[in-house]
Amino acid sequence: MSANLSAIFYLISGILFILALRGLSSPETSRQGNYFGIAGMTISIIVTFLSVGNFGSGFVYVLIFLLIGGSLGAFIAFRIPMTAMPELVAGFHSLVGLAAVFVAISAFLKPEAFNLGFLGNIKLASLIEMSLGAAIGAITFSGSIVAFLKLRGIMSGAPITFKGQHLINLILGITILFLIYYLCKVQSSNIFWSIVLISFLVGVLLIIPIGGADMPVVISMLNSYSGWAAAGIGFTLENTALIITGALVGSSGAILSYIMCKGMNRSFFNVILGGWGATDQTSNSQNKEQKPVKSGNADDAAFLMKNASSVIIVPGYGMAVAQAQHALREMVDALKKNGVKVTYAIHPVAGRMPGHMNVLLAEANVPYDEVFELEEINNDFANCDVAYVIGANDVTNPVAKTDPQSPIYGMPILDVEKSKSVLFVKRSLSPGYAGIDNDLFYRENTLMLFADAKKMTEDIIKNL
């Protein structure tokens, strides 16, 4: 395929990727957005194959690995539950970063195969591109692995800090930049490998001090890193599609990170460099058993909601774990028949990931016009008769507004405590992902419903 024809098709795929991002910005158009993304990627892969020319015997190996990778991806996508979506995204980011590292290594060891010159005499621009791509890719890989382990619960979600951590990160960052500069002068393979290894270390050190409350921002940030790594390698390979796709992912990830930090009242640089949440919450946890808690059952909950004029549903991670969205929709339909006004309040990071709750509610065919974001509905809690909190924890914790020592202090929360009555569905009084006790459990207007979210909702339906 000619270079001009390839450029045209790559441009078309780039436009499809932009349309995919636009479609994914709303649950109503997300399915269409996915189709655009699939079409764009299909075109990119086919054009890349046709542009390479003579693969020789390598063509068979490429097809084999493409089949293996595609099959694994499809299998994981079919099997993964919505509750595991955050760690799945982190895991996939790590693969993008590792791919960038492997391509950079290949380009450095065999530059003649990529028309970049010869080993020891590589073009300066290409050398800068591949070293930056390798460094960002390595940081993305190791950082994403740590994020995956934290989200999966294999590694503690609490911040891991030590004295002089920021200084070490700064020194290592400057060292990477110096080594890239020195590599351009001497083109030594030892220096290149040093850049890769130090970058792997930096990825780990950047993510371990970040607490669970800020993990959604980290996922978005790593998404951005993976995009820039891909774009850097795209320049090295002179692949237009990779440059466009990498730039789109990198810029959209950076914008999303900024929006999330703003929505959570966080400093983007503080999240990256220091990790919020390095506070001791032991005193909070020790006292929780001594506080009085009012608990109820499905009959109590049904009575309160049936006699309410307005109910606000607050879904969270517990709803996702129990797969209670369909039962919840059935309960809401029953309430509507009794003349109760019902709406849904969604926190930006409910379920540990933006859009997590929206997708689950869309699965249950909840009308989009009944679902409201935090800033749209927060003032309504003061006039609400009942707030039904189904598995949401940190995003409803009033401590975020009152305790400067809390890891979630300053994060905007849903003001459910202002409702006349709060029905809180939870298995126990255990803390949320941020690792802190929820002061809402012990409020005078809160009735705890200790049960599986789906089972409790189904029991409420029977009582209704």
Short mmCIF file of C-alpha atoms in Angstrom, two decimals:
data_model
loop_
_atom_site.label_atom_id
_atom_site.label_comp_id
_atom_site.label_asym_id
_atom_site.label_seq_id
_atom_site.Cartn_x
_atom_site.Cartn_y
_atom_site.Cartn_z
CA MET A 1 0.00 0.00 0.00
CA SER A 2 1.36 3.46 -0.94
CA ALA A 3 2.36 5.95 1.75
CA ASN A 4 -0.34 8.44 0.67
CA LEU A 5 -3.09 5.83 0.80
CA SER A 6 -1.88 4.65 4.21
CA ALA A 7 -1.94 8.24 5.50
CA ILE A 8 -5.55 8.67 4.32
CA PHE A 9 -6.72 5.49 6.05
CA TYR A 10 -4.80 6.39 9.22
CA LEU A 11 -6.53 9.77 9.17
CA ILE A 12 -9.91 8.03 8.89
CA SER A 13 -9.06 5.77 11.83
CA GLY A 14 -8.00 8.86 13.82
CA ILE A 15 -11.37 10.50 13.13
CA LEU A 16 -13.12 7.30 14.25
CA PHE A 17 -11.12 7.33 17.50
CA ILE A 18 -12.21 10.93 18.15
CA LEU A 19 -15.83 9.95 17.51
CA ALA A 20 -15.33 7.01 19.90
CA LEU A 21 -14.21 9.36 22.67
CA ARG A 22 -17.16 11.62 21.97
CA GLY A 23 -19.56 8.66 22.13
CA LEU A 24 -18.09 7.35 25.38
CA SER A 25 -18.77 10.69 27.08
CA SER A 26 -22.41 9.67 27.67
CA PRO A 27 -24.09 6.35 28.60
CA GLU A 28 -26.68 6.97 25.87
CA THR A 29 -24.07 7.02 23.10
CA SER A 30 -21.39 4.77 24.67
CA ARG A 31 -22.32 1.68 22.64
CA GLN A 32 -22.03 3.68 19.41
CA GLY A 33 -18.71 5.07 20.65
CA ASN A 34 -17.41 1.54 21.15
CA TYR A 35 -18.37 0.65 17.57
CA PHE A 36 -16.44 3.67 16.25
CA GLY A 37 -13.40 2.61 18.29
CA ILE A 38 -13.57 -0.96 17.01
CA ALA A 39 -13.83 0.24 13.41
CA GLY A 40 -10.90 2.64 13.83
CA MET A 41 -8.66 -0.03 15.36
CA THR A 42 -9.60 -2.59 12.68
CA ILE A 43 -8.64 -0.14 9.92
CA SER A 44 -5.36 0.69 11.68
CA ILE A 45 -4.33 -2.96 12.03
CA ILE A 46 -5.18 -3.85 8.42
CA VAL A 47 -3.37 -0.78 7.01
CA THR A 48 -0.31 -1.49 9.16
CA PHE A 49 -0.16 -5.04 7.85
CA LEU A 50 -0.45 -3.89 4.23
CA SER A 51 2.09 -1.09 4.71
CA VAL A 52 4.90 -3.26 6.09
CA GLY A 53 5.38 -5.10 2.84
CA ASN A 54 7.33 -8.35 2.97
CA PHE A 55 7.01 -9.95 6.39
CA GLY A 56 8.64 -13.17 5.28
CA SER A 57 8.29 -16.00 7.79
CA GLY A 58 7.53 -13.42 10.51
CA PHE A 59 4.03 -12.93 9.12
CA VAL A 60 2.88 -16.26 10.58
CA TYR A 61 4.27 -15.36 14.02
CA VAL A 62 2.52 -11.97 13.96
CA LEU A 63 -0.81 -13.65 13.15
CA ILE A 64 -0.30 -16.25 15.89
CA PHE A 65 0.41 -13.64 18.57
CA LEU A 66 -2.42 -11.44 17.30
CA LEU A 67 -4.79 -14.39 17.62
CA ILE A 68 -3.51 -15.27 21.10
CA GLY A 69 -3.72 -11.68 22.35
CA GLY A 70 -7.15 -11.09 20.82
CA SER A 71 -8.52 -14.33 22.26
CA LEU A 72 -7.19 -13.53 25.74
CA GLY A 73 -8.65 -10.02 25.57
CA ALA A 74 -12.06 -11.31 24.49
CA PHE A 75 -12.05 -14.02 27.17
CA ILE A 76 -11.18 -11.51 29.93
CA ALA A 77 -13.78 -9.02 28.67
CA PHE A 78 -16.53 -11.64 28.74
CA ARG A 79 -15.59 -13.01 32.17
CA ILE A 80 -14.69 -9.85 34.08
CA PRO A 81 -17.35 -8.62 36.55
CA MET A 82 -18.12 -4.89 36.71
CA THR A 83 -16.71 -4.78 40.24
CA ALA A 84 -13.27 -5.68 38.88
CA MET A 85 -13.31 -3.09 36.09
CA PRO A 86 -10.93 -0.60 37.84
CA GLU A 87 -8.16 -3.17 38.29
CA LEU A 88 -8.77 -4.50 34.76
CA VAL A 89 -8.14 -1.01 33.37
CA ALA A 90 -4.97 -0.70 35.46
CA GLY A 91 -3.81 -4.11 34.23
CA PHE A 92 -4.38 -3.21 30.58
CA HIS A 93 -2.50 0.09 31.04
CA SER A 94 0.49 -1.90 32.25
CA LEU A 95 0.48 -3.92 29.00
CA VAL A 96 0.44 -0.74 26.89
CA GLY A 97 3.45 0.55 28.84
CA LEU A 98 5.32 -2.74 28.49
CA ALA A 99 4.61 -2.83 24.74
CA ALA A 100 6.15 0.64 24.41
CA VAL A 101 9.25 -0.55 26.30
CA PHE A 102 9.63 -3.62 24.05
CA VAL A 103 9.29 -1.58 20.86
CA ALA A 104 11.86 0.94 22.13
CA ILE A 105 14.28 -1.89 22.98
CA SER A 106 13.81 -3.40 19.51
CA ALA A 107 14.38 -0.03 17.84
CA PHE A 108 17.54 0.59 19.88
CA LEU A 109 19.06 -2.86 19.29
CA LYS A 110 18.06 -3.10 15.58
CA PRO A 111 17.75 0.51 14.34
CA GLU A 112 18.43 -0.47 10.71
CA ALA A 113 15.19 -2.49 10.67
CA PHE A 114 13.27 0.72 11.42
CA ASN A 115 15.34 2.97 9.10
CA LEU A 116 16.72 4.83 12.13
CA GLY A 117 20.41 4.42 11.30
CA PHE A 118 22.77 1.84 12.78
CA LEU A 119 23.66 0.67 16.27
CA GLY A 120 25.94 3.34 17.71
CA ASN A 121 24.89 5.82 15.03
CA ILE A 122 21.13 6.24 15.53
CA LYS A 123 19.40 9.45 14.43
CA LEU A 124 19.31 11.97 17.29
CA ALA A 125 15.56 12.64 17.09
CA SER A 126 14.79 8.91 17.02
CA LEU A 127 17.06 8.30 20.00
CA ILE A 128 15.24 10.95 22.06
CA GLU A 129 11.85 9.57 21.03
CA MET A 130 12.66 5.95 21.85
CA SER A 131 14.30 6.81 25.22
CA LEU A 132 11.34 8.94 26.28
CA GLY A 133 8.92 6.26 25.07
CA ALA A 134 10.85 3.57 26.98
CA ALA A 135 11.01 5.69 30.16
CA ILE A 136 7.31 6.64 30.17
CA GLY A 137 6.33 3.09 29.20
CA ALA A 138 8.38 1.59 32.04
CA ILE A 139 6.88 4.02 34.57
CA THR A 140 3.40 3.19 33.25
CA PHE A 141 4.03 -0.56 33.49
CA SER A 142 5.37 -0.76 37.05
CA GLY A 143 2.99 1.96 38.31
CA SER A 144 -0.01 0.19 36.80
CA ILE A 145 1.06 -3.12 38.37
CA VAL A 146 1.14 -1.47 41.83
CA ALA A 147 -2.28 0.14 41.16
CA PHE A 148 -3.65 -3.28 40.09
CA LEU A 149 -2.32 -4.95 43.24
CA LYS A 150 -3.84 -2.24 45.46
CA LEU A 151 -7.22 -2.34 43.75
CA ARG A 152 -7.26 -6.13 43.80
CA GLY A 153 -6.52 -6.19 47.53
CA ILE A 154 -3.32 -8.21 47.04
CA MET A 155 -1.40 -5.17 48.30
CA SER A 156 -2.60 -2.83 51.04
CA GLY A 157 -4.56 0.17 49.77
CA ALA A 158 -3.00 2.30 52.52
CA PRO A 159 -0.25 4.77 51.53
CA ILE A 160 3.30 3.42 51.84
CA THR A 161 5.64 6.26 52.75
CA PHE A 162 9.17 6.69 54.07
CA LYS A 163 11.48 9.57 54.92
CA GLY A 164 12.99 11.40 51.96
CA GLN A 165 10.57 9.82 49.48
CA HIS A 166 9.94 13.01 47.49
CA LEU A 167 13.66 13.80 47.30
CA ILE A 168 14.46 10.32 45.99
CA ASN A 169 11.76 10.62 43.31
CA LEU A 170 13.13 14.01 42.27
CA ILE A 171 16.71 12.71 42.09
CA LEU A 172 15.65 9.68 40.03
CA GLY A 173 13.62 11.89 37.65
CA ILE A 174 16.58 14.21 37.08
CA THR A 175 18.83 11.17 36.65
CA ILE A 176 16.61 9.80 33.87
CA LEU A 177 16.72 13.14 32.01
CA PHE A 178 20.51 13.33 32.40
CA LEU A 179 20.95 9.73 31.16
CA ILE A 180 18.78 10.47 28.09
CA TYR A 181 20.99 13.49 27.34
CA TYR A 182 24.15 11.42 27.84
CA LEU A 183 22.73 8.56 25.74
CA CYS A 184 22.34 10.95 22.81
CA LYS A 185 26.06 11.70 23.04
CA VAL A 186 27.58 8.23 23.50
CA GLN A 187 24.72 5.86 22.48
CA SER A 188 25.81 3.24 24.99
CA SER A 189 23.54 0.24 25.53
CA ASN A 190 24.41 0.26 29.27
CA ILE A 191 22.97 3.76 29.61
CA PHE A 192 19.81 2.77 27.71
CA TRP A 193 19.23 -0.21 30.00
CA SER A 194 19.87 2.03 33.03
CA ILE A 195 17.10 4.39 31.83
CA VAL A 196 14.67 1.50 31.54
CA LEU A 197 15.51 0.01 34.96
CA ILE A 198 15.37 3.34 36.82
CA SER A 199 12.05 4.12 35.14
CA PHE A 200 10.60 0.81 36.38
CA LEU A 201 11.68 1.82 39.91
CA VAL A 202 10.17 5.32 39.57
CA GLY A 203 6.81 3.81 38.58
CA VAL A 204 6.68 1.83 41.82
CA LEU A 205 7.81 4.75 44.01
CA LEU A 206 5.26 7.12 42.45
CA ILE A 207 2.24 4.90 43.16
CA ILE A 208 2.95 3.24 46.53
CA PRO A 209 2.39 6.47 48.58
CA ILE A 210 -1.03 7.05 47.03
CA GLY A 211 -3.98 5.94 49.17
CA GLY A 212 -7.11 4.13 48.08
CA ALA A 213 -9.25 7.28 48.12
CA ASP A 214 -7.20 8.74 45.28
CA MET A 215 -6.77 5.54 43.24
CA PRO A 216 -9.34 6.58 40.57
CA VAL A 217 -7.15 9.61 39.79
CA VAL A 218 -4.11 7.33 39.55
CA ILE A 219 -5.85 5.07 37.02
CA SER A 220 -6.70 8.08 34.88
CA MET A 221 -3.15 9.42 35.21
CA LEU A 222 -1.63 6.08 34.16
CA ASN A 223 -4.03 6.05 31.22
CA SER A 224 -2.52 9.36 30.14
CA TYR A 225 1.04 8.02 30.60
CA SER A 226 0.30 4.99 28.43
CA GLY A 227 -0.96 7.30 25.67
CA TRP A 228 2.14 9.47 25.67
CA ALA A 229 4.36 6.37 25.67
CA ALA A 230 2.50 5.07 22.61
CA ALA A 231 2.76 8.46 20.88
CA GLY A 232 6.53 8.59 21.51
CA ILE A 233 6.99 5.14 20.01
CA GLY A 234 4.72 6.20 17.13
CA PHE A 235 7.23 8.88 16.20
CA THR A 236 10.04 6.33 16.38
CA LEU A 237 8.19 3.96 14.05
CA GLU A 238 6.88 6.84 11.90
CA ASN A 239 3.39 5.39 12.35
CA THR A 240 0.70 8.06 12.02
CA ALA A 241 -2.06 5.97 13.59
CA LEU A 242 0.04 5.30 16.70
CA ILE A 243 0.90 8.98 17.06
CA ILE A 244 -2.75 10.06 16.72
CA THR A 245 -4.08 7.35 19.03
CA GLY A 246 -1.37 7.93 21.63
CA ALA A 247 -1.94 11.68 21.61
CA LEU A 248 -5.72 11.21 21.99
CA VAL A 249 -5.32 8.78 24.89
CA GLY A 250 -2.62 10.91 26.53
CA SER A 251 -4.49 14.20 26.29
CA SER A 252 -7.92 12.77 27.20
CA GLY A 253 -6.39 10.95 30.19
CA ALA A 254 -4.70 14.14 31.36
CA ILE A 255 -7.95 16.12 31.00
CA LEU A 256 -9.91 13.45 32.88
CA SER A 257 -7.30 13.42 35.66
CA TYR A 258 -7.60 17.19 35.99
CA ILE A 259 -11.42 17.05 36.04
CA MET A 260 -11.36 14.29 38.67
CA CYS A 261 -8.87 16.14 40.86
CA LYS A 262 -11.01 19.25 40.61
CA GLY A 263 -14.15 17.25 41.42
CA MET A 264 -12.45 15.63 44.43
CA ASN A 265 -10.85 18.90 45.55
CA ARG A 266 -7.39 17.44 45.10
CA SER A 267 -4.15 18.92 43.85
CA PHE A 268 -3.09 16.90 40.81
CA PHE A 269 0.60 17.29 41.67
CA ASN A 270 0.06 16.35 45.32
CA VAL A 271 -1.71 13.15 44.28
CA ILE A 272 1.15 12.21 41.96
CA LEU A 273 4.07 13.29 44.13
CA GLY A 274 2.95 12.57 47.65
CA GLY A 275 -0.15 10.49 47.95
CA TRP A 276 -2.93 11.74 50.14
CA GLY A 277 -4.02 9.56 52.98
CA ALA A 278 -0.80 9.09 54.92
CA THR A 279 -2.60 9.64 58.22
CA ASP A 280 -3.20 7.39 61.18
CA GLN A 281 -6.82 6.30 61.45
CA THR A 282 -6.40 3.79 64.26
CA SER A 283 -8.09 5.94 66.89
CA ASN A 284 -11.10 6.31 64.64
CA SER A 285 -11.34 2.57 64.13
CA GLN A 286 -10.89 1.72 67.81
CA ASN A 287 -13.83 3.84 68.95
CA LYS A 288 -16.42 2.68 66.43
CA GLU A 289 -17.60 -0.28 68.49
CA GLN A 290 -18.44 2.02 71.42
CA LYS A 291 -20.75 4.25 69.39
CA PRO A 292 -24.49 3.52 69.33
CA VAL A 293 -25.86 2.22 66.04
CA LYS A 294 -29.53 1.93 65.09
CA SER A 295 -30.28 -1.09 62.94
CA GLY A 296 -33.47 -2.08 61.18
CA ASN A 297 -34.92 -4.59 58.75
CA ALA A 298 -36.64 -4.66 55.36
CA ASP A 299 -40.05 -4.01 56.92
CA ASP A 300 -38.78 -0.79 58.57
CA ALA A 301 -37.18 0.37 55.32
CA ALA A 302 -40.31 -0.38 53.27
CA PHE A 303 -42.51 1.53 55.74
CA LEU A 304 -40.28 4.63 55.65
CA MET A 305 -39.99 4.70 51.86
CA LYS A 306 -43.63 3.93 51.17
CA ASN A 307 -44.68 6.89 53.32
CA ALA A 308 -42.09 9.25 51.84
CA SER A 309 -42.80 11.82 49.16
CA SER A 310 -39.23 11.74 47.80
CA VAL A 311 -36.46 9.14 47.90
CA ILE A 312 -32.89 9.53 46.64
CA ILE A 313 -30.96 6.34 45.80
CA VAL A 314 -27.18 6.48 46.36
CA PRO A 315 -25.51 3.44 44.69
CA GLY A 316 -21.95 2.38 45.43
CA TYR A 317 -19.42 -0.43 45.27
CA GLY A 318 -21.56 -2.68 47.50
CA MET A 319 -24.36 -2.57 44.94
CA ALA A 320 -21.88 -3.60 42.25
CA VAL A 321 -20.54 -6.52 44.31
CA ALA A 322 -24.05 -7.81 45.02
CA GLN A 323 -25.24 -7.13 41.44
CA ALA A 324 -28.29 -5.48 42.98
CA GLN A 325 -29.03 -2.98 40.19
CA HIS A 326 -31.92 -4.98 38.72
CA ALA A 327 -33.57 -5.49 42.11
CA LEU A 328 -33.05 -1.80 42.79
CA ARG A 329 -34.85 -0.87 39.59
CA GLU A 330 -37.74 -3.17 40.59
CA MET A 331 -37.91 -1.51 44.02
CA VAL A 332 -37.98 1.95 42.45
CA ASP A 333 -40.81 0.91 40.11
CA ALA A 334 -42.82 -0.25 43.14
CA LEU A 335 -42.21 3.07 44.91
CA LYS A 336 -43.30 5.04 41.85
CA LYS A 337 -46.61 3.13 41.81
CA ASN A 338 -47.15 4.47 45.32
CA GLY A 339 -46.60 8.05 44.10
CA VAL A 340 -43.08 8.40 45.50
CA LYS A 341 -40.63 10.59 43.57
CA VAL A 342 -37.35 8.66 43.12
CA THR A 343 -34.01 9.90 41.77
CA TYR A 344 -30.44 8.55 41.74
CA ALA A 345 -27.39 10.43 43.05
CA ILE A 346 -24.01 9.46 41.55
CA HIS A 347 -20.67 10.49 43.00
CA PRO A 348 -17.88 10.96 40.39
CA VAL A 349 -15.78 8.13 41.85
CA ALA A 350 -18.49 5.84 43.28
CA GLY A 351 -17.38 2.25 42.71
CA ARG A 352 -13.72 3.41 42.45
CA MET A 353 -14.04 4.57 38.87
CA PRO A 354 -15.84 7.37 36.98
CA GLY A 355 -18.97 6.11 35.24
CA HIS A 356 -18.99 2.78 37.12
CA MET A 357 -22.44 3.29 38.65
CA ASN A 358 -23.85 4.82 35.45
CA VAL A 359 -23.01 1.66 33.52
CA LEU A 360 -24.58 -0.62 36.14
CA LEU A 361 -27.80 1.43 36.24
CA ALA A 362 -27.90 1.47 32.43
CA GLU A 363 -27.75 -2.35 32.54
CA ALA A 364 -30.97 -2.27 34.57
CA ASN A 365 -32.56 0.17 32.07
CA VAL A 366 -32.78 3.01 34.57
CA PRO A 367 -33.91 6.14 32.67
CA TYR A 368 -31.03 8.56 32.16
CA ASP A 369 -33.13 11.55 33.21
CA GLU A 370 -33.48 10.08 36.72
CA VAL A 371 -29.71 9.85 37.27
CA PHE A 372 -27.94 12.98 38.56
CA GLU A 373 -24.32 13.82 39.28
CA LEU A 374 -23.19 15.16 42.66
CA GLU A 375 -23.30 18.86 41.79
CA GLU A 376 -26.77 18.52 40.26
CA ILE A 377 -28.50 16.79 43.18
CA ASN A 378 -26.53 17.55 46.34
CA ASN A 379 -28.81 20.42 47.38
CA ASP A 380 -31.86 18.12 47.12
CA PHE A 381 -30.87 15.98 50.11
CA ALA A 382 -31.96 18.70 52.54
CA ASN A 383 -35.54 18.37 51.21
CA CYS A 384 -35.45 14.58 50.83
CA ASP A 385 -37.50 12.27 53.06
CA VAL A 386 -35.36 9.16 52.62
CA ALA A 387 -31.87 8.55 51.26
CA TYR A 388 -31.31 4.88 50.38
CA VAL A 389 -27.55 4.30 50.43
CA ILE A 390 -26.83 0.94 48.83
CA GLY A 391 -23.17 0.09 49.32
CA ALA A 392 -21.66 3.58 48.99
CA ASN A 393 -19.24 4.37 51.83
CA ASP A 394 -16.40 6.89 51.46
CA VAL A 395 -18.43 9.09 49.09
CA THR A 396 -21.06 9.66 51.80
CA ASN A 397 -18.72 10.10 54.79
CA PRO A 398 -19.28 13.49 56.53
CA VAL A 399 -15.73 13.29 57.95
CA ALA A 400 -14.58 14.64 54.58
CA LYS A 401 -16.01 18.01 55.66
CA THR A 402 -15.04 18.03 59.33
CA ASP A 403 -11.74 16.24 59.99
CA PRO A 404 -8.57 17.83 58.49
CA GLN A 405 -6.60 14.70 59.46
CA SER A 406 -8.80 12.41 57.38
CA PRO A 407 -7.39 11.01 54.10
CA ILE A 408 -10.61 12.07 52.34
CA TYR A 409 -10.73 15.57 53.85
CA GLY A 410 -11.73 18.15 51.25
CA MET A 411 -13.24 15.59 48.88
CA PRO A 412 -16.79 16.63 47.92
CA ILE A 413 -19.28 14.05 49.21
CA LEU A 414 -22.98 13.39 48.72
CA ASP A 415 -24.78 15.21 51.58
CA VAL A 416 -26.98 12.25 52.51
CA GLU A 417 -26.77 13.13 56.23
CA LYS A 418 -29.05 16.12 55.53
CA SER A 419 -31.95 13.82 54.59
CA LYS A 420 -34.75 13.29 57.11
CA SER A 421 -33.97 9.57 57.20
CA VAL A 422 -30.97 7.61 55.89
CA LEU A 423 -31.26 3.89 55.13
CA PHE A 424 -27.73 2.52 54.86
CA VAL A 425 -27.42 -0.97 53.36
CA LYS A 426 -24.12 -2.61 54.34
CA ARG A 427 -22.92 -6.01 55.45
CA SER A 428 -21.09 -4.62 58.50
CA LEU A 429 -19.55 -1.51 60.02
CA SER A 430 -16.26 -2.18 58.24
CA PRO A 431 -14.51 0.87 56.73
CA GLY A 432 -14.61 1.75 53.04
CA TYR A 433 -11.78 1.60 50.52
CA ALA A 434 -10.07 4.64 52.08
CA GLY A 435 -9.72 2.58 55.27
CA ILE A 436 -11.63 4.91 57.60
CA ASP A 437 -14.79 4.65 59.67
CA ASN A 438 -17.94 6.34 58.31
CA ASP A 439 -19.41 8.84 60.75
CA LEU A 440 -22.77 8.55 58.95
CA PHE A 441 -23.34 5.10 60.51
CA TYR A 442 -23.84 6.68 63.93
CA ARG A 443 -26.04 9.66 63.06
CA GLU A 444 -29.42 9.96 64.76
CA ASN A 445 -31.30 9.88 61.44
CA THR A 446 -29.45 6.79 60.10
CA LEU A 447 -30.93 3.29 60.15
CA MET A 448 -28.39 0.58 59.31
CA LEU A 449 -29.66 -2.35 57.24
CA PHE A 450 -27.06 -5.08 57.76
CA ALA A 451 -27.40 -7.47 54.82
CA ASP A 452 -26.33 -8.28 51.29
CA ALA A 453 -27.47 -5.37 49.10
CA LYS A 454 -29.43 -7.52 46.67
CA LYS A 455 -31.08 -9.65 49.38
CA MET A 456 -32.12 -6.58 51.40
CA THR A 457 -33.53 -4.82 48.32
CA GLU A 458 -35.51 -7.92 47.34
CA ASP A 459 -36.91 -8.18 50.87
CA ILE A 460 -37.95 -4.52 50.76
CA ILE A 461 -39.78 -5.20 47.46
CA LYS A 462 -41.76 -8.01 49.13
CA ASN A 463 -42.74 -5.69 51.98
CA LEU A 464 -43.76 -2.97 49.56
#
